[in-house]
Amino acid sequence: MANEPLTRGERTRQDLMEAAYRLFIEQGYHGTSMRQIAEEAELALGGIYNHFSAKEALFVTILDAYHPYHDILPALNEAPGETIEAFVHAAADRMVSALEDRPGFFNLIFIEIVEFEGRHLPTIFNQAVPQLEALLQRFQQTPGALRPLPLPVLLRAFVGLFFSYTLTEVLMAGSFPPDYQEDALEGLLDIFLHGILPSTGHA
Amino acid sequence: MANEPLTRGERTRQDLMEAAYRLFIEQGYHGTSMRQIAEEAELALGGIYNHFSAKEALFVTILDAYHPYHDILPALNEAPGETIEAFVHAAADRMVSALEDRPGFFNLIFIEIVEFEGRHLPTIFNQAVPQLEALLQRFQQTPGALRPLPLPVLLRAFVGLFFSYTLTEVLMAGSFPPDYQEDALEGLLDIFLHGILPSTGHA
DNA sequence: CCTACCGATCGGTAGG
DNA sequence: CCTACCGATCGGTAGG
């Protein structure tokens, strides 16, 4: 959070990116016009092209700067927890906080999948590999035995937990009695933990 | 599959819907033009408006006709299986087949979430409630004990399994050694089953 | 960084 | 169901 002074140009670039981010996740890529972005950033249309060569270049920059890996993976890796259970709960708490801060968190990924057919994902993912590996190490090194599971599967199950939570929430929102879904995330975590820990002794 | 003869108008409407479906899931809503749809359906632009009053009405009709609940939920409900384990595996197989038949299956949902802010989802979901309830009954009635879990959580974990599988596949595609992700779905299922079944006696 | 403009394309309609 | 058209808006650029 060290706010080094930004040059005028850097400031404008920041404003543009924030404006574009907000508009993209609300309206999609093709649903957002360069004029809307200019207006939201309080800039004339032509001014955008001093900072970004084209609309797609702007999107790619945003995808790169705002995708979930940047915020979420470090938050997960820094979660405390001396047992697997404690760690998973702490990590989930952090994930939920991050998700609440930015309700449109996954939208960027959905836009990329639908409107760009996932073209830019491999690059993004490769940046995240070190963080993902650290996360795996954390699972392995934290005391408390795990069932013998392939590590990528463990990782996919864990990450997928939050896709499951978020998407089923959106899909089923307001259609189940509210008291029924109060602790849905805890329930999902419970299934996950029970699923990855050895049977013995676990409730 | 009973192909009753369609009137000329019904045939055209069908063609339009199929063309629009293909284009929407490939390019998104705002990324697809009415002219593209007309061309793909081999119709003049103006002809579309004999069948649909506006572009959004066309999308809503498509969302209603092609969303996953129509194909997938009945397929799940009809899956065989005399134990929970057998049922979950059979249901997962059917889900995977459905997903492979239509790789853009979830895209419709993503478009709805991003480009319409989920506006049309409640209606859709309400149609699916009976099917979802049948699925829950199936879980409850199939022999083989379950851990005490809230039913909506069980349902969300099960449905979420396929979001997890599909999305983590897309996100991590080609970045893990291929042999590592061969049986990812089986691994996820294993965690899920282990997570919902009582500890005793289960591997 | 803005003004003023480009050609192309958009969703939708009138009229037959 | 098509032809021909509407006004509006699109991404992008020249020129200063």
mmCIF file with all atom_site columns, C-alpha atoms (C1' of nucleotides) in Angstrom, chain B residues 8 12 43-44 50-51, chain D residues 1-6:
data_model
loop_
_atom_site.group_PDB
_atom_site.id
_atom_site.type_symbol
_atom_site.label_atom_id
_atom_site.label_alt_id
_atom_site.label_comp_id
_atom_site.label_asym_id
_atom_site.label_entity_id
_atom_site.label_seq_id
_atom_site.pdbx_PDB_ins_code
_atom_site.Cartn_x
_atom_site.Cartn_y
_atom_site.Cartn_z
_atom_site.occupancy
_atom_site.B_iso_or_equiv
_atom_site.pdbx_formal_charge
_atom_site.auth_seq_id
_atom_site.auth_comp_id
_atom_site.auth_asym_id
_atom_site.auth_atom_id
_atom_site.pdbx_PDB_model_num
ATOM 1  C CA    . ARG B 1 8  ? -42.398 -23.686 -41.987 1.00 0.00 ? 8  ARG B CA    1
ATOM 2  C CA    . THR B 1 12 ? -37.375 -21.131 -39.098 1.00 0.00 ? 12 THR B CA    1
ATOM 3  C CA    . LEU B 1 43 ? -32.600 -15.530 -43.104 1.00 0.00 ? 43 LEU B CA    1
ATOM 4  C CA    . ALA B 1 44 ? -32.723 -11.827 -43.824 1.00 0.00 ? 44 ALA B CA    1
ATOM 5  C CA    . ASN B 1 50 ? -41.255 -12.018 -37.174 1.00 0.00 ? 50 ASN B CA    1
ATOM 6  C CA    . HIS B 1 51 ? -40.187 -14.504 -34.490 1.00 0.00 ? 51 HIS B CA    1
ATOM 7  C "C1'" . DC  D 2 1  ? -40.221 -13.092 -45.244 1.00 0.00 ? 1  DC  D "C1'" 1
ATOM 8  C "C1'" . DC  D 2 2  ? -37.079 -9.505  -47.885 1.00 0.00 ? 2  DC  D "C1'" 1
ATOM 9  C "C1'" . DT  D 2 3  ? -35.390 -4.821  -49.313 1.00 0.00 ? 3  DT  D "C1'" 1
ATOM 10 C "C1'" . DA  D 2 4  ? -34.001 -0.715  -48.088 1.00 0.00 ? 4  DA  D "C1'" 1
ATOM 11 C "C1'" . DC  D 2 5  ? -33.572 2.292   -44.910 1.00 0.00 ? 5  DC  D "C1'" 1
ATOM 12 C "C1'" . DC  D 2 6  ? -33.383 4.963   -39.993 1.00 0.00 ? 6  DC  D "C1'" 1
#
